[in-house]
mmCIF file of N, CA and C in Angstrom:
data_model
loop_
_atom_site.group_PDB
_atom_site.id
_atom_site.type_symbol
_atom_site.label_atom_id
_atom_site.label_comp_id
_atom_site.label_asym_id
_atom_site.label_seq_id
_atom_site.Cartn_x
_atom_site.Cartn_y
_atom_site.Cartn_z
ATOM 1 N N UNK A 1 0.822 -1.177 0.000
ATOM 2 C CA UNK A 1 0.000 0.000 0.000
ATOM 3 C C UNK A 1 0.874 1.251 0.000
ATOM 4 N N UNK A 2 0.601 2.173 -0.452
ATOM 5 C CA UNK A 2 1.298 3.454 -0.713
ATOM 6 C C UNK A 2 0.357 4.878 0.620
ATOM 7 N N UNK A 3 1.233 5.219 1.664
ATOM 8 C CA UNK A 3 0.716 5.599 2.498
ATOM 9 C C UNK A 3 1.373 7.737 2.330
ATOM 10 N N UNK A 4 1.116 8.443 2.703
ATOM 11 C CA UNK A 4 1.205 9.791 3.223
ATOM 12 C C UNK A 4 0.862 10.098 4.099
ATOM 13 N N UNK A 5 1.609 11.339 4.921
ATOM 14 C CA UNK A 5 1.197 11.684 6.214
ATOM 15 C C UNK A 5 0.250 13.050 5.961
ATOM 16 N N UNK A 6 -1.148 12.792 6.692
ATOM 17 C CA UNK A 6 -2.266 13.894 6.414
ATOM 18 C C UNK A 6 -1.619 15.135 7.531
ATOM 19 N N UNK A 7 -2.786 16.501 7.446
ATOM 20 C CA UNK A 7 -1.971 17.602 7.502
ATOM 21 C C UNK A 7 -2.309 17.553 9.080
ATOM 22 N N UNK A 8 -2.465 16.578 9.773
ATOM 23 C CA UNK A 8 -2.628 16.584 11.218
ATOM 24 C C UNK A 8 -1.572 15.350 12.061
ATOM 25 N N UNK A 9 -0.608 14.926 10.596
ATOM 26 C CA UNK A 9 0.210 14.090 11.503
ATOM 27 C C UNK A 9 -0.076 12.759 11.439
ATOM 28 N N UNK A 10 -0.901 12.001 10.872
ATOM 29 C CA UNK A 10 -1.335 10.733 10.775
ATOM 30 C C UNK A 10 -0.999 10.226 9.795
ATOM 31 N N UNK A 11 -0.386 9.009 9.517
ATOM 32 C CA UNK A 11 -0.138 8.214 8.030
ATOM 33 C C UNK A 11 -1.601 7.970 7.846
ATOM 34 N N UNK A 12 -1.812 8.407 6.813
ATOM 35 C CA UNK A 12 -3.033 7.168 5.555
ATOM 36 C C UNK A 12 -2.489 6.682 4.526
ATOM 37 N N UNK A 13 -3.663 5.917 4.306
ATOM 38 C CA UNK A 13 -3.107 5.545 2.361
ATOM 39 C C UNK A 13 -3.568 6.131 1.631
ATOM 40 N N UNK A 14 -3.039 6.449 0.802
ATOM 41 C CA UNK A 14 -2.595 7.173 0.033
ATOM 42 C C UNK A 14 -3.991 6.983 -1.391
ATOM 43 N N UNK A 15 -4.419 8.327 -2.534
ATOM 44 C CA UNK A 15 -4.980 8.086 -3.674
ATOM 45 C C UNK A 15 -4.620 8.781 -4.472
ATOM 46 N N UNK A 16 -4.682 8.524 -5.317
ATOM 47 C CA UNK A 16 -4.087 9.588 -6.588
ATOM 48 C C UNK A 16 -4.967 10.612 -6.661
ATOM 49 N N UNK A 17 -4.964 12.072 -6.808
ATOM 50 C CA UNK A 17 -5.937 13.029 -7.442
ATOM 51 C C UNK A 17 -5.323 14.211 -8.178
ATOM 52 N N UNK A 18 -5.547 13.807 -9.520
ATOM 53 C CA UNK A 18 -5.114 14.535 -10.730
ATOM 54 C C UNK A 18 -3.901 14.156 -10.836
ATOM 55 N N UNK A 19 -3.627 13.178 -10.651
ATOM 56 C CA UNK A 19 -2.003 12.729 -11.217
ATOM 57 C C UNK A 19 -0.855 13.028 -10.080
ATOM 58 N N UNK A 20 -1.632 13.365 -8.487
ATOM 59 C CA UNK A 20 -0.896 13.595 -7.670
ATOM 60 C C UNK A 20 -1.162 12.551 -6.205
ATOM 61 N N UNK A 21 -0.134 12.206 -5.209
ATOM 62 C CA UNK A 21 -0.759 11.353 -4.201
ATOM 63 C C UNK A 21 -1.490 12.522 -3.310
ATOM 64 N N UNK A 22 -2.788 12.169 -2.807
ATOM 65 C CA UNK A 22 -3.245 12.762 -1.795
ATOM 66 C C UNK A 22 -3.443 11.594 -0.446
ATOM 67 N N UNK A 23 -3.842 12.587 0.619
ATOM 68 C CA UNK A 23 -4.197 11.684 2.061
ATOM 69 C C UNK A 23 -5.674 11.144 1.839
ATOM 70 N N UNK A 24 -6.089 10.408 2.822
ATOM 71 C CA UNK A 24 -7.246 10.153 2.774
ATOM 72 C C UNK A 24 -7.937 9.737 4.562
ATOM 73 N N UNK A 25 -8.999 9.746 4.523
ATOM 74 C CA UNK A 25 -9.278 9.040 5.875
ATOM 75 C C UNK A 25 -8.443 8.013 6.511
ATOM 76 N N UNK A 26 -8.734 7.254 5.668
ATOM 77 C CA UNK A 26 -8.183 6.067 6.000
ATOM 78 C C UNK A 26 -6.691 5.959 6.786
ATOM 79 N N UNK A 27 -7.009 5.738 7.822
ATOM 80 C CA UNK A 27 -5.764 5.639 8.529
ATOM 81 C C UNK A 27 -4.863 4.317 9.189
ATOM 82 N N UNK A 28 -3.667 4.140 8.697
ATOM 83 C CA UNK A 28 -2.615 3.276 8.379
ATOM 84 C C UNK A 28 -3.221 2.183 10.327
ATOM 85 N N UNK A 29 -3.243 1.477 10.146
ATOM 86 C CA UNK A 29 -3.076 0.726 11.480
ATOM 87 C C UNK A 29 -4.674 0.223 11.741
ATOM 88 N N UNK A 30 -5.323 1.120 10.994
ATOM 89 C CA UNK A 30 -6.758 1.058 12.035
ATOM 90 C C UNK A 30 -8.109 0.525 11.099
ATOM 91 N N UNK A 31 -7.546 1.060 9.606
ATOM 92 C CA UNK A 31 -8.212 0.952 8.614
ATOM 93 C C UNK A 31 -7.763 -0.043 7.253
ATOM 94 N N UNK A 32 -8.962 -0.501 6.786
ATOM 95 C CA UNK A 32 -7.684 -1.007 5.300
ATOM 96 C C UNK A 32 -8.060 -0.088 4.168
ATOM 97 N N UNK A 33 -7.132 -0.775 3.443
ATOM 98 C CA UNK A 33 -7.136 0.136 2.210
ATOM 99 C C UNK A 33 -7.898 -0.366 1.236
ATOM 100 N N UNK A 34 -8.815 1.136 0.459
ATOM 101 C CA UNK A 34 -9.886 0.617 -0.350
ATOM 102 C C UNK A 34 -8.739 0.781 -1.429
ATOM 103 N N UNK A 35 -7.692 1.589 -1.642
ATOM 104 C CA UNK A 35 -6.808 2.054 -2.525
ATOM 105 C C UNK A 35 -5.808 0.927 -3.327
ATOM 106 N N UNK A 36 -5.479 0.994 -4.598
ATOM 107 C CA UNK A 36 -4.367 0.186 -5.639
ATOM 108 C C UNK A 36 -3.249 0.167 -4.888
ATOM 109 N N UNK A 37 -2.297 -0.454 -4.666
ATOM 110 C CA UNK A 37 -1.011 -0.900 -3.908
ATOM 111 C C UNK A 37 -0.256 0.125 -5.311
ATOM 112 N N UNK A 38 1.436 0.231 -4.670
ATOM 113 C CA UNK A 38 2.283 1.052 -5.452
ATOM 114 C C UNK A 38 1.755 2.176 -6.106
ATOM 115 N N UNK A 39 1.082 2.711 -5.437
ATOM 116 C CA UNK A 39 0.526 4.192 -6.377
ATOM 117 C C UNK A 39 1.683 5.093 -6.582
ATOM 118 N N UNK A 40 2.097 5.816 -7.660
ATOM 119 C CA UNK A 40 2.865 6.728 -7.718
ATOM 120 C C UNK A 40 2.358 7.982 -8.220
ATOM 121 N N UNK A 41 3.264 9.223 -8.010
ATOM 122 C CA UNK A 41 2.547 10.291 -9.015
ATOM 123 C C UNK A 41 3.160 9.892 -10.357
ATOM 124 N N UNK A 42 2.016 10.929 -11.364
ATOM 125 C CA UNK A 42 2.761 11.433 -12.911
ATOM 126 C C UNK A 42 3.935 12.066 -12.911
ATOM 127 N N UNK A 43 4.629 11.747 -13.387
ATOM 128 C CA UNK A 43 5.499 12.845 -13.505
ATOM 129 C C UNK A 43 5.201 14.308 -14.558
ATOM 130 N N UNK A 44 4.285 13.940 -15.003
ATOM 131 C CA UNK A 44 3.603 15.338 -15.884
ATOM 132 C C UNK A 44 2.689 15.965 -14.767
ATOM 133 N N UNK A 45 2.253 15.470 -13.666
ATOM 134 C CA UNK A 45 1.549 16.205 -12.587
ATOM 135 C C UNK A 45 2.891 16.730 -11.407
ATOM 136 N N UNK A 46 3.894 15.938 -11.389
ATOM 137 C CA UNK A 46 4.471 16.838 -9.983
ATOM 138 C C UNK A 46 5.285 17.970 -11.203
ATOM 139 N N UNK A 47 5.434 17.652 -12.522
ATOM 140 C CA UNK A 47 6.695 18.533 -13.710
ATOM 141 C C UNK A 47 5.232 19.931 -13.218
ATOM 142 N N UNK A 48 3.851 19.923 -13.587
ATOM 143 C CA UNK A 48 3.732 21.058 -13.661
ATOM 144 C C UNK A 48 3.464 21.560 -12.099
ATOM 145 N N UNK A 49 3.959 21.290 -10.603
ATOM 146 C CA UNK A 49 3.721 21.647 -10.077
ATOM 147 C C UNK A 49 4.457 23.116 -9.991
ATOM 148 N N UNK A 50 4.089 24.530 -9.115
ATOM 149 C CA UNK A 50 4.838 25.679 -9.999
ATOM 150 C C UNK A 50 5.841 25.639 -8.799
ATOM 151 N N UNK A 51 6.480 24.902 -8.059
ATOM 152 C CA UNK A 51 7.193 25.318 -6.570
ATOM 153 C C UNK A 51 8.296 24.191 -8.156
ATOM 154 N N UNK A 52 8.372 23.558 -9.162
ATOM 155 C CA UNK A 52 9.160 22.693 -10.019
ATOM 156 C C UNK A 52 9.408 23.542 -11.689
ATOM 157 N N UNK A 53 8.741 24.904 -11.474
ATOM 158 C CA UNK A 53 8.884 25.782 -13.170
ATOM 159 C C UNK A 53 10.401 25.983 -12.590
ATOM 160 N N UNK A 54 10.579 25.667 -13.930
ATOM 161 C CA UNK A 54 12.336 26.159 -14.449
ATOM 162 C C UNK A 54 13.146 24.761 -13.666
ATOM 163 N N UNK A 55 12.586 24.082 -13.041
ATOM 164 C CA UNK A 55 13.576 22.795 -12.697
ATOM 165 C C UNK A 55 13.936 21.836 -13.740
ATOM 166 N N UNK A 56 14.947 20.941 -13.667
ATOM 167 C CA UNK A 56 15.678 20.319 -14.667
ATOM 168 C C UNK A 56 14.070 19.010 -15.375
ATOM 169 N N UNK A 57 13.199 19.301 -14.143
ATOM 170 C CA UNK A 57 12.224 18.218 -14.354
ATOM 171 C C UNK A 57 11.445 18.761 -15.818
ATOM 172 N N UNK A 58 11.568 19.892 -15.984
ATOM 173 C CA UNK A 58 10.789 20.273 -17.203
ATOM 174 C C UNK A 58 11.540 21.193 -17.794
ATOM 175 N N UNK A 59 12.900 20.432 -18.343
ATOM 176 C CA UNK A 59 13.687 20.414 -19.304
ATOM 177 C C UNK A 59 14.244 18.945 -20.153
ATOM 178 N N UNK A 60 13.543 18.778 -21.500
ATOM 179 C CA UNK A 60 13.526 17.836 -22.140
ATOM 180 C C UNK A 60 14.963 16.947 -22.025
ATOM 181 N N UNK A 61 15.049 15.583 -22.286
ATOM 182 C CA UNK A 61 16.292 15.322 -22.187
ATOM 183 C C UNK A 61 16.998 15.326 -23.850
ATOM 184 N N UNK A 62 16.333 16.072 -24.897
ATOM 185 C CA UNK A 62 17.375 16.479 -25.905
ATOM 186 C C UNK A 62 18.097 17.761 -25.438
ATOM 187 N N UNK A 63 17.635 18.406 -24.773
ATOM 188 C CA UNK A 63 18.256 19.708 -24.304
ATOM 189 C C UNK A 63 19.262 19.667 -23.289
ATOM 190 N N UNK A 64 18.562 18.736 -22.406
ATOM 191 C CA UNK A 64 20.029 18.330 -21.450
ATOM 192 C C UNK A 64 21.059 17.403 -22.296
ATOM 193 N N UNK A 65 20.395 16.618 -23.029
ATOM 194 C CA UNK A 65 21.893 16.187 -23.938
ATOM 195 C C UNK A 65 22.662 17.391 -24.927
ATOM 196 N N UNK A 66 22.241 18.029 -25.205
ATOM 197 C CA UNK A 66 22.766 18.923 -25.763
ATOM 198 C C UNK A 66 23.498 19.847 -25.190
ATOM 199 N N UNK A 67 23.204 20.270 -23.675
ATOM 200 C CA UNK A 67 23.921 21.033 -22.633
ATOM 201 C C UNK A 67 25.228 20.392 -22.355
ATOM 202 N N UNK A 68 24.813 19.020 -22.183
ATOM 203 C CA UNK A 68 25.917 17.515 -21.864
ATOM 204 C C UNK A 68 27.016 17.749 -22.888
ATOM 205 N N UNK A 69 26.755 17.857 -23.784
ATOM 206 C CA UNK A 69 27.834 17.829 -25.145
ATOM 207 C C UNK A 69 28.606 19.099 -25.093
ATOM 208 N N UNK A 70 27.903 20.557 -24.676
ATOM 209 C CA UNK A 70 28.188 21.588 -24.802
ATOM 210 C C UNK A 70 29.515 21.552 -23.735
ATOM 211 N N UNK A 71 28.933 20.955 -22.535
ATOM 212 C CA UNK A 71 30.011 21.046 -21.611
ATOM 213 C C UNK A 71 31.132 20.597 -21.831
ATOM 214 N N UNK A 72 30.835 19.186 -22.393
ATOM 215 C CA UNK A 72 31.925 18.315 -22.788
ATOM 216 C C UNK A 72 33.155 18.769 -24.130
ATOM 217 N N UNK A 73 32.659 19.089 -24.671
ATOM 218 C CA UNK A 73 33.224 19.716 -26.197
ATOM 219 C C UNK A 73 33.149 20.877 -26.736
ATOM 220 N N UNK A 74 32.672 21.900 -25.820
ATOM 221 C CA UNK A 74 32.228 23.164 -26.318
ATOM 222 C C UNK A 74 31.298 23.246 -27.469
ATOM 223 N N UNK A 75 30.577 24.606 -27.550
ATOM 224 C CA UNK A 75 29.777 24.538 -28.093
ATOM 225 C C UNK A 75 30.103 24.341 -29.741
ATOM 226 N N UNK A 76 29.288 23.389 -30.541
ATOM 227 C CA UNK A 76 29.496 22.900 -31.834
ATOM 228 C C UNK A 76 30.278 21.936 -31.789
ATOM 229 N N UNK A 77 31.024 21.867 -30.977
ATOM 230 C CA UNK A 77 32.538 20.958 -30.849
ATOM 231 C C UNK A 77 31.833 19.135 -31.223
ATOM 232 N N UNK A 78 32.739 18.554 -31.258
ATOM 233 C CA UNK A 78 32.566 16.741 -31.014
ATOM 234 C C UNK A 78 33.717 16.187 -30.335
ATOM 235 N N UNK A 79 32.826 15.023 -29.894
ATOM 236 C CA UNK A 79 34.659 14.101 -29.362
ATOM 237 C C UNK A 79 35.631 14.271 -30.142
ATOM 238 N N UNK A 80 35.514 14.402 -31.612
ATOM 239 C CA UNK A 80 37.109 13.896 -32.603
ATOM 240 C C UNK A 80 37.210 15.874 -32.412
ATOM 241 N N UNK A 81 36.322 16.558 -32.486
ATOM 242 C CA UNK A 81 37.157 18.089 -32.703
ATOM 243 C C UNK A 81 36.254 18.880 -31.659
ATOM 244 N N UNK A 82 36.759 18.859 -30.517
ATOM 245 C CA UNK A 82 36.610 19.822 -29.539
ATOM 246 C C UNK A 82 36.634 21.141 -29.745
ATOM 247 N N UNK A 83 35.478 21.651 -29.548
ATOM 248 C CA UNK A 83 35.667 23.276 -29.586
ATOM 249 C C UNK A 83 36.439 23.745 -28.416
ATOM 250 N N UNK A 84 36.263 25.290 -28.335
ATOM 251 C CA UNK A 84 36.790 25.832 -27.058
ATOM 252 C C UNK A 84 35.742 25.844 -25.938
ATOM 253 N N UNK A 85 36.018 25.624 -24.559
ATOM 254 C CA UNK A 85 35.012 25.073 -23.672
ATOM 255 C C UNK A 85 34.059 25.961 -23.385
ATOM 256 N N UNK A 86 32.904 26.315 -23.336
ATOM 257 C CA UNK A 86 31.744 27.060 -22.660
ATOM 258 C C UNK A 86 32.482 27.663 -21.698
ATOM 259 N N UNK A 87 31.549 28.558 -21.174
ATOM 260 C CA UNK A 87 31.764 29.308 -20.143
ATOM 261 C C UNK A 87 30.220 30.060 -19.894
ATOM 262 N N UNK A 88 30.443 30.526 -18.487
ATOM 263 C CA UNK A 88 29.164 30.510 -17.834
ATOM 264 C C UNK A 88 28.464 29.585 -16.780
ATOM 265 N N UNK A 89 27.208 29.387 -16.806
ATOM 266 C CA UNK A 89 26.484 28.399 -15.948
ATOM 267 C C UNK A 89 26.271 27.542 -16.986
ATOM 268 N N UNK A 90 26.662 25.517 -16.613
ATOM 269 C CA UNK A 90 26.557 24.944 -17.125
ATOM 270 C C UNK A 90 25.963 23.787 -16.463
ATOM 271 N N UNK A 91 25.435 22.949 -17.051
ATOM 272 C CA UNK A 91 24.272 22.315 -16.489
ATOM 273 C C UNK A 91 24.853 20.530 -16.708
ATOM 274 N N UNK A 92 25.489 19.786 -15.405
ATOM 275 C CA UNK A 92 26.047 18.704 -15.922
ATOM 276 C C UNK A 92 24.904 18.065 -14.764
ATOM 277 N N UNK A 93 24.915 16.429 -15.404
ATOM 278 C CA UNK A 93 24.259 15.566 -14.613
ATOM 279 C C UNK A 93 25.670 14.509 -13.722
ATOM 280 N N UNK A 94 25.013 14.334 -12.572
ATOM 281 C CA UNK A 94 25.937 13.830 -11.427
ATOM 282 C C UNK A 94 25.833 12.537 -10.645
ATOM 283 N N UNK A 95 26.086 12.071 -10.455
ATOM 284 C CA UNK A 95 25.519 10.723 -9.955
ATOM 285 C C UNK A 95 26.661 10.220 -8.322
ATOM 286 N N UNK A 96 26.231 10.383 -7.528
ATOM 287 C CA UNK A 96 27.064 9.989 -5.963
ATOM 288 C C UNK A 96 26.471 8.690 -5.427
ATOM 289 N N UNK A 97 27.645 8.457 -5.575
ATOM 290 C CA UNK A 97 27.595 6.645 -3.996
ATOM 291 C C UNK A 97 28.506 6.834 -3.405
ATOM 292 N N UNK A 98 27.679 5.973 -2.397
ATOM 293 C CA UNK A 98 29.028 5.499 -1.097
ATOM 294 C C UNK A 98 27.923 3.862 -1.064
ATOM 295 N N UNK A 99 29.514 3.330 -1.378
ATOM 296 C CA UNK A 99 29.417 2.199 -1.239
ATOM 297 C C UNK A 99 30.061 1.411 0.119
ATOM 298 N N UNK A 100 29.303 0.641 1.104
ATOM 299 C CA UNK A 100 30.391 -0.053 2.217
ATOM 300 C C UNK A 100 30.415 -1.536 2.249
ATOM 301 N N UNK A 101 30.801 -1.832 0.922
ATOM 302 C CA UNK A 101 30.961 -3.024 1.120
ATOM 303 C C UNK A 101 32.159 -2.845 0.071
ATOM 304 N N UNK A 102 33.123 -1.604 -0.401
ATOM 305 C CA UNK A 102 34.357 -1.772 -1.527
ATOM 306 C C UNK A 102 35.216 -1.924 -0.185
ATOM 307 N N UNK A 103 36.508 -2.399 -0.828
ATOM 308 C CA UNK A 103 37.427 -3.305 -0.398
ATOM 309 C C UNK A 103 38.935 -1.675 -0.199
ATOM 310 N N UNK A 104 38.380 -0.512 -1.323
ATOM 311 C CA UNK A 104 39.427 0.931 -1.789
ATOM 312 C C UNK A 104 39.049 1.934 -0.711
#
């Protein structure tokens, strides 16, 4: 079941409304759920939420590949002929672990 905490502090489970999770009565422990198991939002409902305008969420990923390249090779540039590098604010994607089970 897919649960949220309502605006008084209580887990419920969770329903979709308009492509978003909302609370509901129903409260986790006491009640069951009339609700679909694994509910998620749209991502076209949290992209137009407006606290998310101008976030990377509603910027296409040809544009971020294209930012990707820009960074990488300057603008026009390619792997075999690198331009001269951008400058400015540049927009790279990042990825972090911590792993505890490496041996380094």
């Amino acid at each position: 079941m897919t649960i949220v905490r309502n605006s008084t502090g209580w887990w419920t489970y969770a329903r979709q409304e308009q492509g978003l999770l909302a609370a509901t009565s129903f409260v986790v422990g006491r009640d069951e759920s009339p609700y679909a198991a694994h509910l998620r939002p749209s991502a076209e409902a949290v992209a137009k939420l407006p606290e998310n305008a101008g976030k990377m969420i509603n910027v296409s990923a040809e544009i971020r590949d294209q930012w990707a390249r820009q960074t990488l090779y300057g603008p026009g540039g390619t792997k075999e002929h690198p331009a001269k590098a951008a400058s400015g604010r540049q927009y790279v994607n990042v990825i972090l672990g911590d792993f505890s089970d490496s041996t380094f």
